[in-house]
Amino acid sequence: MEYIPRVLLNEIIEYIDRREIIAIKGPRQSGKTTLLKMLKDFLINKKNIDEDHIIYITFEDNEILYKFSENPKDFIRKYITDNKRYYFLIDEAQYCKDLGKKLKLIYDLFENIKIIITGSSSLELKNETAKYLVGRLLEFELYPINFYEFLLYKDQKIAKIYREWNEKILNLLINNSDFEIKKDVDIYINDLLKYLNEYIKFGGYPAIVKAKSEKEKIFLLKNLINTYLDRDIVSFLNIRDIIKFRRLITALSSLNGSLINITQLANEVNSYFKEIIDLLDILEQTYIIRRIRPFHKNLVTELKKENKIYFVDTGLRNYLINNFNDIEIRNDSGTLIENFILNELYQYGKINFWRTKNKAEVDFIFEGKEIIPIEVKFSTIKKNILTKSLYSFIKNYNSKFSIIVTKNYWGERIINGNKIKYIPLVYF
């Protein structure tokens, strides 16, 4: 089987010899089952584990789910024939009632097993399961493939060039480690923009990345949203008003990157304030949207309540608004690029946006070792421009670095001791 490389695999491998249960959470169809198969291959080929000591089960199989649920002790004992270590790879674990309680029981009884579980919704794994497994659980999140993984699958040479600059940008954001910007002609920009266009249009769900035609990609996106509604929303979360729920998702897709007014949203989808709050929580916990909150230190002049909504996967969002045009010719290209930048940086630090009551606004405030404002520009620029909003933030917060994300321009300038980096979006 041809696997799309996943960065998370190596992160999990670092903890494979520890005793704690590993939980891999993430959206439906983000590749969790495949990741378990990749882990199985690693255990067999790299750690020389006997295949009969690696047990893969899925709780989508009702018979297996029933047997485990009724008597988890005997279920596990059936597979153990010696004192060597056993690896239990449990897929779709959220379908098991009282999962945390049962996992704690077998964790405490069987010292020679390693349990790795996956779940499509973080609601069950976070709330019910985690309280029983304090000190016994290590959690990881597997999102749709990121741009680096996409490039590794499409073109490894280009991926290597991307990674060289991407690591420098991340090191700047996380550790405030400066680097010298590219000063010669960037001959790879157009190649990377071509790949980025495809990635943003159709998103990073593995099956969709592998699909050969646009027609097939769109069909799979349709199937993905329908499966999400049928399984996670109706069956698992027991929400019956699917029309209202779908109306809400569609409304949010049109508001991507905008400030969200809950009262207006409730009126638009024929709901009420508290229900919208609850449904937004569900959409966030089931990996459809991301909410980012306003950055505020000045309690008088800055906004403190309004959130912005972005989508975990831009392809899914594009399906909901039925727009798969190239980003160059779209009215919403700016917010799509913002969405891309947010998704790429989300796992590395806290991200907010900044907006004052006078409507000065900076797209993102990244909080790593220090605060770094990030402005996103998709229009073509040829010099070191600076907006009044970014200048205002620099003046008020004395940040050491700022970043302006550009379409294809490298540059650098210093204002009030703040070093502003102009970096092409394709390296994020």
Short mmCIF file of C-alpha atoms in Angstrom, two decimals:
data_model
loop_
_atom_site.label_atom_id
_atom_site.label_comp_id
_atom_site.label_asym_id
_atom_site.label_seq_id
_atom_site.Cartn_x
_atom_site.Cartn_y
_atom_site.Cartn_z
CA MET A 1 0.00 0.00 0.00
CA GLU A 2 1.21 3.51 -0.84
CA TYR A 3 1.26 5.61 2.32
CA ILE A 4 1.31 9.38 2.48
CA PRO A 5 4.17 10.26 4.88
CA ARG A 6 2.90 11.52 8.24
CA VAL A 7 5.06 13.63 10.53
CA LEU A 8 3.07 12.46 13.56
CA LEU A 9 4.29 8.89 13.06
CA ASN A 10 7.80 9.76 14.25
CA GLU A 11 6.42 11.71 17.21
CA ILE A 12 4.40 8.68 18.35
CA ILE A 13 7.33 6.30 17.80
CA GLU A 14 9.30 8.26 20.40
CA TYR A 15 6.77 7.08 23.02
CA ILE A 16 6.15 3.55 21.75
CA ASP A 17 8.32 1.94 24.45
CA ARG A 18 6.60 3.76 27.31
CA ARG A 19 3.78 2.08 29.18
CA GLU A 20 1.13 4.81 28.86
CA ILE A 21 -1.86 4.38 26.57
CA ILE A 22 -1.50 6.42 23.38
CA ALA A 23 -4.66 8.13 22.08
CA ILE A 24 -4.69 9.45 18.52
CA LYS A 25 -7.56 11.87 17.98
CA GLY A 26 -8.57 13.64 14.82
CA PRO A 27 -11.20 14.18 12.15
CA ARG A 28 -12.95 11.28 10.48
CA GLN A 29 -10.94 10.03 7.46
CA SER A 30 -7.83 12.03 8.42
CA GLY A 31 -5.73 8.86 8.22
CA LYS A 32 -5.87 7.39 11.73
CA THR A 33 -6.50 3.82 10.54
CA THR A 34 -3.64 4.12 8.07
CA LEU A 35 -1.41 5.51 10.82
CA LEU A 36 -2.12 2.39 12.90
CA LYS A 37 -1.07 0.26 9.92
CA MET A 38 2.10 2.32 9.56
CA LEU A 39 2.80 1.77 13.27
CA LYS A 40 2.24 -1.95 12.79
CA ASP A 41 4.74 -1.97 9.90
CA PHE A 42 7.23 -0.10 12.08
CA LEU A 43 6.85 -2.58 14.93
CA ILE A 44 7.36 -5.55 12.61
CA ASN A 45 10.13 -4.18 10.38
CA LYS A 46 12.06 -1.86 12.73
CA LYS A 47 11.50 -3.32 16.20
CA ASN A 48 11.26 -6.97 15.07
CA ILE A 49 8.03 -7.60 16.95
CA ASP A 50 6.29 -10.87 16.05
CA GLU A 51 3.17 -10.15 14.05
CA ASP A 52 1.03 -12.27 16.39
CA HIS A 53 1.98 -9.87 19.20
CA ILE A 54 0.34 -6.97 17.37
CA ILE A 55 -3.44 -7.06 17.57
CA TYR A 56 -5.47 -4.67 15.41
CA ILE A 57 -9.16 -4.36 16.23
CA THR A 58 -11.85 -1.86 15.31
CA PHE A 59 -14.89 -1.02 17.37
CA GLU A 60 -16.81 -0.41 14.16
CA ASP A 61 -17.09 -4.22 14.18
CA ASN A 62 -20.12 -4.73 16.41
CA GLU A 63 -19.16 -8.26 17.42
CA ILE A 64 -15.72 -7.17 18.62
CA LEU A 65 -17.21 -4.14 20.34
CA TYR A 66 -19.75 -6.32 22.16
CA LYS A 67 -17.15 -8.83 23.38
CA PHE A 68 -14.77 -6.13 24.60
CA SER A 69 -17.57 -4.16 26.27
CA GLU A 70 -18.99 -7.17 28.09
CA ASN A 71 -15.71 -8.53 29.42
CA PRO A 72 -12.56 -6.53 28.57
CA LYS A 73 -10.41 -8.72 30.87
CA ASP A 74 -11.19 -11.96 29.06
CA PHE A 75 -11.10 -10.24 25.70
CA ILE A 76 -7.48 -9.16 26.23
CA ARG A 77 -6.46 -12.40 27.94
CA LYS A 78 -7.52 -14.41 24.87
CA TYR A 79 -4.67 -12.90 22.83
CA ILE A 80 -1.88 -13.25 25.41
CA THR A 81 0.05 -16.53 25.30
CA ASP A 82 3.45 -15.55 26.77
CA ASN A 83 5.21 -12.86 28.81
CA LYS A 84 6.43 -10.84 25.83
CA ARG A 85 5.01 -7.41 25.12
CA TYR A 86 1.75 -7.18 23.17
CA TYR A 87 0.54 -4.18 21.19
CA PHE A 88 -3.21 -3.57 20.96
CA LEU A 89 -4.16 -1.15 18.18
CA ILE A 90 -7.79 -0.18 18.79
CA ASP A 91 -9.46 1.82 16.02
CA GLU A 92 -12.61 3.96 16.44
CA ALA A 93 -12.43 3.54 20.20
CA GLN A 94 -15.10 6.17 20.86
CA TYR A 95 -17.85 3.63 20.08
CA CYS A 96 -17.15 1.78 23.34
CA LYS A 97 -19.31 2.90 26.24
CA ASP A 98 -17.38 3.57 29.48
CA LEU A 99 -14.17 3.36 27.47
CA GLY A 100 -11.99 5.08 30.07
CA LYS A 101 -13.13 2.78 32.85
CA LYS A 102 -12.45 -0.35 30.77
CA LEU A 103 -9.06 0.86 29.56
CA LYS A 104 -8.00 1.65 33.13
CA LEU A 105 -8.95 -1.87 34.17
CA ILE A 106 -6.87 -3.62 31.52
CA TYR A 107 -4.00 -1.13 31.86
CA ASP A 108 -3.74 -1.90 35.57
CA LEU A 109 -4.16 -5.68 35.14
CA PHE A 110 -1.83 -6.34 32.21
CA GLU A 111 1.64 -4.86 32.55
CA ASN A 112 3.00 -6.39 29.34
CA ILE A 113 0.64 -4.65 26.90
CA LYS A 114 0.83 -1.37 25.00
CA ILE A 115 -2.53 0.14 24.01
CA ILE A 116 -2.90 2.59 21.14
CA ILE A 117 -6.40 3.90 20.43
CA THR A 118 -7.89 6.21 17.83
CA GLY A 119 -11.06 8.27 17.89
CA SER A 120 -12.84 10.53 15.41
CA SER A 121 -14.31 12.82 18.03
CA SER A 122 -12.40 14.36 20.90
CA LEU A 123 -15.61 14.79 22.93
CA GLU A 124 -15.68 11.21 24.24
CA LEU A 125 -11.92 10.78 24.50
CA LYS A 126 -11.45 14.11 26.26
CA ASN A 127 -14.34 14.13 28.70
CA GLU A 128 -15.26 10.61 29.73
CA THR A 129 -12.06 8.72 28.98
CA ALA A 130 -9.42 11.13 30.23
CA LYS A 131 -10.77 11.35 33.79
CA TYR A 132 -10.13 7.62 34.32
CA LEU A 133 -6.71 7.68 32.71
CA VAL A 134 -4.92 10.51 34.51
CA GLY A 135 -1.21 9.68 34.37
CA ARG A 136 -1.91 6.74 32.05
CA LEU A 137 -2.68 8.54 28.76
CA LEU A 138 -0.62 10.35 26.12
CA GLU A 139 -2.74 12.24 23.56
CA PHE A 140 -1.85 13.12 19.96
CA GLU A 141 -3.94 14.78 17.25
CA LEU A 142 -3.85 13.74 13.61
CA TYR A 143 -5.23 16.41 11.29
CA PRO A 144 -5.63 16.25 7.51
CA ILE A 145 -2.19 16.21 5.93
CA ASN A 146 -0.27 19.47 6.13
CA PHE A 147 1.45 21.19 3.22
CA TYR A 148 4.81 19.53 3.89
CA GLU A 149 3.24 16.05 3.87
CA PHE A 150 1.35 17.00 0.70
CA LEU A 151 4.63 18.01 -0.97
CA LEU A 152 6.37 14.82 0.21
CA TYR A 153 3.65 12.84 -1.56
CA LYS A 154 3.69 14.98 -4.71
CA ASP A 155 7.33 16.01 -5.20
CA GLN A 156 10.05 15.13 -2.68
CA LYS A 157 12.64 17.46 -4.20
CA ILE A 158 10.35 20.46 -3.83
CA ALA A 159 9.43 19.25 -0.34
CA LYS A 160 13.08 19.36 0.67
CA ILE A 161 13.42 22.98 -0.50
CA TYR A 162 10.20 23.93 1.30
CA ARG A 163 11.32 22.25 4.51
CA GLU A 164 14.63 24.12 4.62
CA TRP A 165 12.87 27.50 4.83
CA ASN A 166 9.87 26.27 6.80
CA GLU A 167 12.11 25.11 9.65
CA LYS A 168 13.75 28.55 9.78
CA ILE A 169 10.33 30.26 9.96
CA LEU A 170 9.13 27.93 12.72
CA ASN A 171 12.33 28.49 14.67
CA LEU A 172 11.80 32.25 14.40
CA LEU A 173 8.21 31.94 15.64
CA ILE A 174 8.82 29.47 18.44
CA ASN A 175 12.29 30.46 19.65
CA ASN A 176 12.80 33.95 18.18
CA SER A 177 15.86 32.66 16.28
CA ASP A 178 16.60 35.10 13.48
CA PHE A 179 17.64 33.97 10.00
CA GLU A 180 18.86 35.66 6.86
CA ILE A 181 16.13 36.00 4.27
CA LYS A 182 16.55 34.81 0.70
CA LYS A 183 18.14 37.56 -1.39
CA ASP A 184 18.61 35.91 -4.79
CA VAL A 185 15.86 35.02 -7.24
CA ASP A 186 13.54 32.35 -5.86
CA ILE A 187 13.17 29.96 -8.79
CA TYR A 188 10.84 27.59 -6.90
CA ILE A 189 8.05 30.03 -6.01
CA ASN A 190 5.87 29.24 -9.02
CA ASP A 191 6.22 25.47 -8.53
CA LEU A 192 5.23 25.81 -4.88
CA LEU A 193 2.32 28.13 -5.72
CA LYS A 194 0.99 25.55 -8.17
CA TYR A 195 1.02 22.86 -5.48
CA LEU A 196 -0.41 25.26 -2.90
CA ASN A 197 -3.30 26.11 -5.22
CA GLU A 198 -4.28 22.43 -5.44
CA TYR A 199 -3.79 21.93 -1.71
CA ILE A 200 -5.97 24.88 -0.70
CA LYS A 201 -8.69 24.08 -3.26
CA PHE A 202 -9.23 20.46 -2.25
CA GLY A 203 -7.67 20.27 1.21
CA GLY A 204 -5.62 17.61 2.92
CA TYR A 205 -7.83 14.61 3.56
CA PRO A 206 -5.66 11.68 2.41
CA ALA A 207 -8.19 10.00 0.11
CA ILE A 208 -8.86 13.31 -1.62
CA VAL A 209 -5.15 14.06 -2.05
CA LYS A 210 -4.74 10.63 -3.69
CA ALA A 211 -7.77 11.05 -5.99
CA LYS A 212 -6.78 11.50 -9.63
CA SER A 213 -9.49 13.82 -10.96
CA GLU A 214 -11.24 16.94 -9.70
CA LYS A 215 -14.58 15.18 -10.13
CA GLU A 216 -13.45 12.35 -7.85
CA LYS A 217 -12.08 14.80 -5.27
CA ILE A 218 -15.38 16.70 -5.11
CA PHE A 219 -17.36 13.45 -4.85
CA LEU A 220 -15.18 12.30 -1.93
CA LEU A 221 -15.63 15.65 -0.16
CA LYS A 222 -19.39 15.24 -0.50
CA ASN A 223 -19.14 11.73 0.95
CA LEU A 224 -16.97 13.01 3.78
CA ILE A 225 -19.45 15.64 4.95
CA ASN A 226 -22.37 13.20 4.66
CA THR A 227 -20.49 10.54 6.64
CA TYR A 228 -19.62 13.11 9.29
CA LEU A 229 -23.28 14.12 9.62
CA ASP A 230 -24.60 10.56 9.67
CA ARG A 231 -22.06 8.97 12.01
CA ASP A 232 -20.65 11.63 14.30
CA ILE A 233 -23.62 13.96 14.52
CA VAL A 234 -26.68 11.69 14.31
CA SER A 235 -25.39 8.35 15.59
CA PHE A 236 -22.69 9.36 18.05
CA LEU A 237 -23.80 12.77 19.33
CA ASN A 238 -27.53 12.12 18.88
CA ILE A 239 -28.32 15.45 17.22
CA ARG A 240 -31.51 15.00 15.22
CA ASP A 241 -32.01 18.39 13.56
CA ILE A 242 -29.57 17.77 10.72
CA ILE A 243 -31.11 20.49 8.53
CA LYS A 244 -30.35 23.15 11.14
CA PHE A 245 -26.88 21.74 11.77
CA ARG A 246 -26.04 21.70 8.07
CA ARG A 247 -27.46 25.21 7.68
CA LEU A 248 -25.08 26.35 10.42
CA ILE A 249 -22.02 24.75 8.78
CA THR A 250 -22.91 26.34 5.45
CA ALA A 251 -23.39 29.75 7.06
CA LEU A 252 -20.01 29.47 8.76
CA SER A 253 -18.32 28.54 5.48
CA SER A 254 -19.46 31.89 4.08
CA LEU A 255 -18.17 33.67 7.21
CA ASN A 256 -14.73 32.04 7.08
CA GLY A 257 -12.15 34.39 8.61
CA SER A 258 -14.80 36.84 9.84
CA LEU A 259 -15.84 37.99 13.29
CA ILE A 260 -18.80 35.91 14.42
CA ASN A 261 -21.90 37.53 15.85
CA ILE A 262 -23.72 34.72 17.67
CA THR A 263 -27.08 36.51 17.75
CA GLN A 264 -27.06 37.17 14.01
CA LEU A 265 -25.96 33.61 13.34
CA ALA A 266 -28.79 32.24 15.48
CA ASN A 267 -31.33 34.31 13.56
CA GLU A 268 -29.90 33.16 10.23
CA VAL A 269 -30.21 29.44 11.02
CA ASN A 270 -33.48 29.72 13.00
CA SER A 271 -31.89 28.87 16.34
CA TYR A 272 -31.10 30.61 19.63
CA PHE A 273 -27.96 31.90 21.33
CA LYS A 274 -27.13 28.99 23.66
CA GLU A 275 -27.83 26.35 21.02
CA ILE A 276 -25.44 28.05 18.60
CA ILE A 277 -22.76 28.13 21.31
CA ASP A 278 -23.26 24.41 21.92
CA LEU A 279 -23.19 23.57 18.20
CA LEU A 280 -20.02 25.61 17.67
CA ASP A 281 -18.42 23.61 20.50
CA ILE A 282 -19.41 20.39 18.74
CA LEU A 283 -18.04 21.61 15.40
CA GLU A 284 -14.76 22.48 17.07
CA GLN A 285 -14.50 19.25 19.06
CA THR A 286 -15.24 17.17 15.96
CA TYR A 287 -12.52 18.96 13.98
CA ILE A 288 -14.60 20.91 11.46
CA ILE A 289 -13.83 24.47 12.58
CA ARG A 290 -11.26 26.40 14.57
CA ARG A 291 -12.17 29.41 16.68
CA ILE A 292 -9.49 31.95 17.39
CA ARG A 293 -9.98 34.55 20.05
CA PRO A 294 -8.90 38.18 20.27
CA PHE A 295 -5.52 39.03 21.76
CA HIS A 296 -5.93 41.68 24.41
CA LYS A 297 -3.75 43.28 27.05
CA ASN A 298 -5.29 46.75 26.94
CA LEU A 299 -8.70 46.18 28.51
CA VAL A 300 -10.01 49.57 27.41
CA THR A 301 -9.26 49.79 23.69
CA GLU A 302 -9.14 46.18 22.47
CA LEU A 303 -11.93 43.74 21.67
CA LYS A 304 -12.29 40.89 24.12
CA LYS A 305 -15.29 38.78 23.10
CA GLU A 306 -15.70 38.27 19.36
CA ASN A 307 -14.19 35.12 17.85
CA LYS A 308 -13.13 34.39 14.31
CA ILE A 309 -14.00 31.12 12.62
CA TYR A 310 -11.75 29.17 10.26
CA PHE A 311 -12.02 25.63 8.89
CA VAL A 312 -9.69 22.76 9.80
CA ASP A 313 -9.70 21.79 6.10
CA THR A 314 -10.09 24.31 3.28
CA GLY A 315 -11.29 21.66 0.82
CA LEU A 316 -14.25 20.84 3.04
CA ARG A 317 -15.03 24.54 3.33
CA ASN A 318 -14.83 24.98 -0.46
CA TYR A 319 -17.24 22.09 -0.93
CA LEU A 320 -19.75 23.75 1.39
CA ILE A 321 -19.74 26.96 -0.69
CA ASN A 322 -19.37 25.03 -3.97
CA ASN A 323 -16.32 26.96 -5.14
CA PHE A 324 -13.24 25.16 -6.46
CA ASN A 325 -11.83 27.97 -8.56
CA ASP A 326 -8.10 28.68 -8.47
CA ILE A 327 -7.11 30.98 -5.63
CA GLU A 328 -5.79 33.57 -8.09
CA ILE A 329 -9.27 34.39 -9.37
CA ARG A 330 -11.33 34.15 -6.17
CA ASN A 331 -12.86 36.94 -4.12
CA ASP A 332 -12.10 35.01 -0.93
CA SER A 333 -8.44 34.25 -1.73
CA GLY A 334 -7.24 36.40 1.18
CA THR A 335 -9.24 34.53 3.81
CA LEU A 336 -8.29 31.18 2.27
CA ILE A 337 -4.62 32.09 2.62
CA GLU A 338 -5.25 33.18 6.21
CA ASN A 339 -6.93 29.82 6.82
CA PHE A 340 -3.92 28.02 5.35
CA ILE A 341 -1.44 29.97 7.51
CA LEU A 342 -3.50 29.34 10.65
CA ASN A 343 -3.74 25.60 9.97
CA GLU A 344 -0.01 25.29 9.34
CA LEU A 345 0.98 27.15 12.52
CA TYR A 346 -1.79 25.98 14.84
CA GLN A 347 0.10 23.13 16.52
CA TYR A 348 3.21 25.19 17.29
CA GLY A 349 1.88 27.86 19.63
CA LYS A 350 -1.07 29.91 20.80
CA ILE A 351 -2.62 31.99 18.00
CA ASN A 352 -5.01 34.94 18.39
CA PHE A 353 -5.96 37.93 16.26
CA TRP A 354 -5.72 41.58 17.27
CA ARG A 355 -8.42 44.17 16.70
CA THR A 356 -9.08 47.45 18.48
CA LYS A 357 -12.33 49.34 18.88
CA ASN A 358 -10.93 51.77 16.32
CA LYS A 359 -10.72 48.81 13.88
CA ALA A 360 -6.96 48.52 13.72
CA GLU A 361 -6.41 44.82 13.01
CA VAL A 362 -3.58 42.30 12.66
CA ASP A 363 -4.49 38.89 11.23
CA PHE A 364 -2.64 36.72 13.74
CA ILE A 365 -0.67 37.12 16.96
CA PHE A 366 1.59 34.11 17.50
CA GLU A 367 2.69 33.51 21.08
CA GLY A 368 5.87 31.46 21.25
CA LYS A 369 8.87 32.53 23.27
CA GLU A 370 7.68 36.09 22.58
CA ILE A 371 4.73 37.70 20.80
CA ILE A 372 5.03 37.92 17.00
CA PRO A 373 2.34 39.68 14.89
CA ILE A 374 1.63 38.16 11.47
CA GLU A 375 -0.08 39.97 8.59
CA VAL A 376 -1.22 38.03 5.53
CA LYS A 377 -1.14 39.64 2.07
CA PHE A 378 -1.99 37.78 -1.12
CA SER A 379 -1.71 40.80 -3.40
CA THR A 380 1.55 41.24 -5.31
CA ILE A 381 3.98 43.58 -3.54
CA LYS A 382 7.43 44.68 -4.64
CA LYS A 383 8.65 46.69 -1.67
CA ASN A 384 8.66 46.67 2.12
CA ILE A 385 5.16 48.04 2.77
CA LEU A 386 3.82 48.45 6.30
CA THR A 387 0.17 48.88 7.29
CA LYS A 388 -0.95 51.33 9.95
CA SER A 389 -2.42 48.46 11.97
CA LEU A 390 0.82 46.51 12.12
CA TYR A 391 2.77 49.67 12.93
CA SER A 392 0.29 50.39 15.74
CA PHE A 393 0.80 46.91 17.22
CA ILE A 394 4.59 47.20 17.00
CA LYS A 395 4.45 50.60 18.70
CA ASN A 396 2.19 49.36 21.50
CA TYR A 397 3.83 46.01 22.23
CA ASN A 398 7.51 46.45 21.31
CA SER A 399 7.63 43.04 19.64
CA LYS A 400 11.10 41.97 18.53
CA PHE A 401 9.94 40.45 15.23
CA SER A 402 6.97 40.79 12.89
CA ILE A 403 6.07 38.79 9.81
CA ILE A 404 4.26 39.93 6.69
CA VAL A 405 3.21 36.92 4.63
CA THR A 406 3.46 37.75 0.92
CA LYS A 407 2.52 36.09 -2.33
CA ASN A 408 6.05 35.87 -3.71
CA TYR A 409 8.19 38.60 -2.11
CA TRP A 410 11.19 38.31 0.21
CA GLY A 411 12.24 41.36 2.20
CA GLU A 412 13.26 42.83 5.53
CA ARG A 413 13.15 46.17 7.34
CA ILE A 414 13.56 47.50 10.87
CA ILE A 415 11.05 49.85 12.55
CA ASN A 416 11.40 51.00 16.17
CA GLY A 417 13.78 48.11 16.84
CA ASN A 418 11.32 45.60 15.39
CA LYS A 419 12.62 43.44 12.53
CA ILE A 420 9.90 42.85 9.95
CA LYS A 421 10.29 39.76 7.77
CA TYR A 422 8.54 39.58 4.39
CA ILE A 423 8.18 35.89 3.62
CA PRO A 424 6.33 34.11 0.75
CA LEU A 425 3.30 32.15 1.93
CA VAL A 426 4.46 28.93 0.22
CA TYR A 427 7.09 28.36 2.94
CA PHE A 428 4.62 28.28 5.86
#
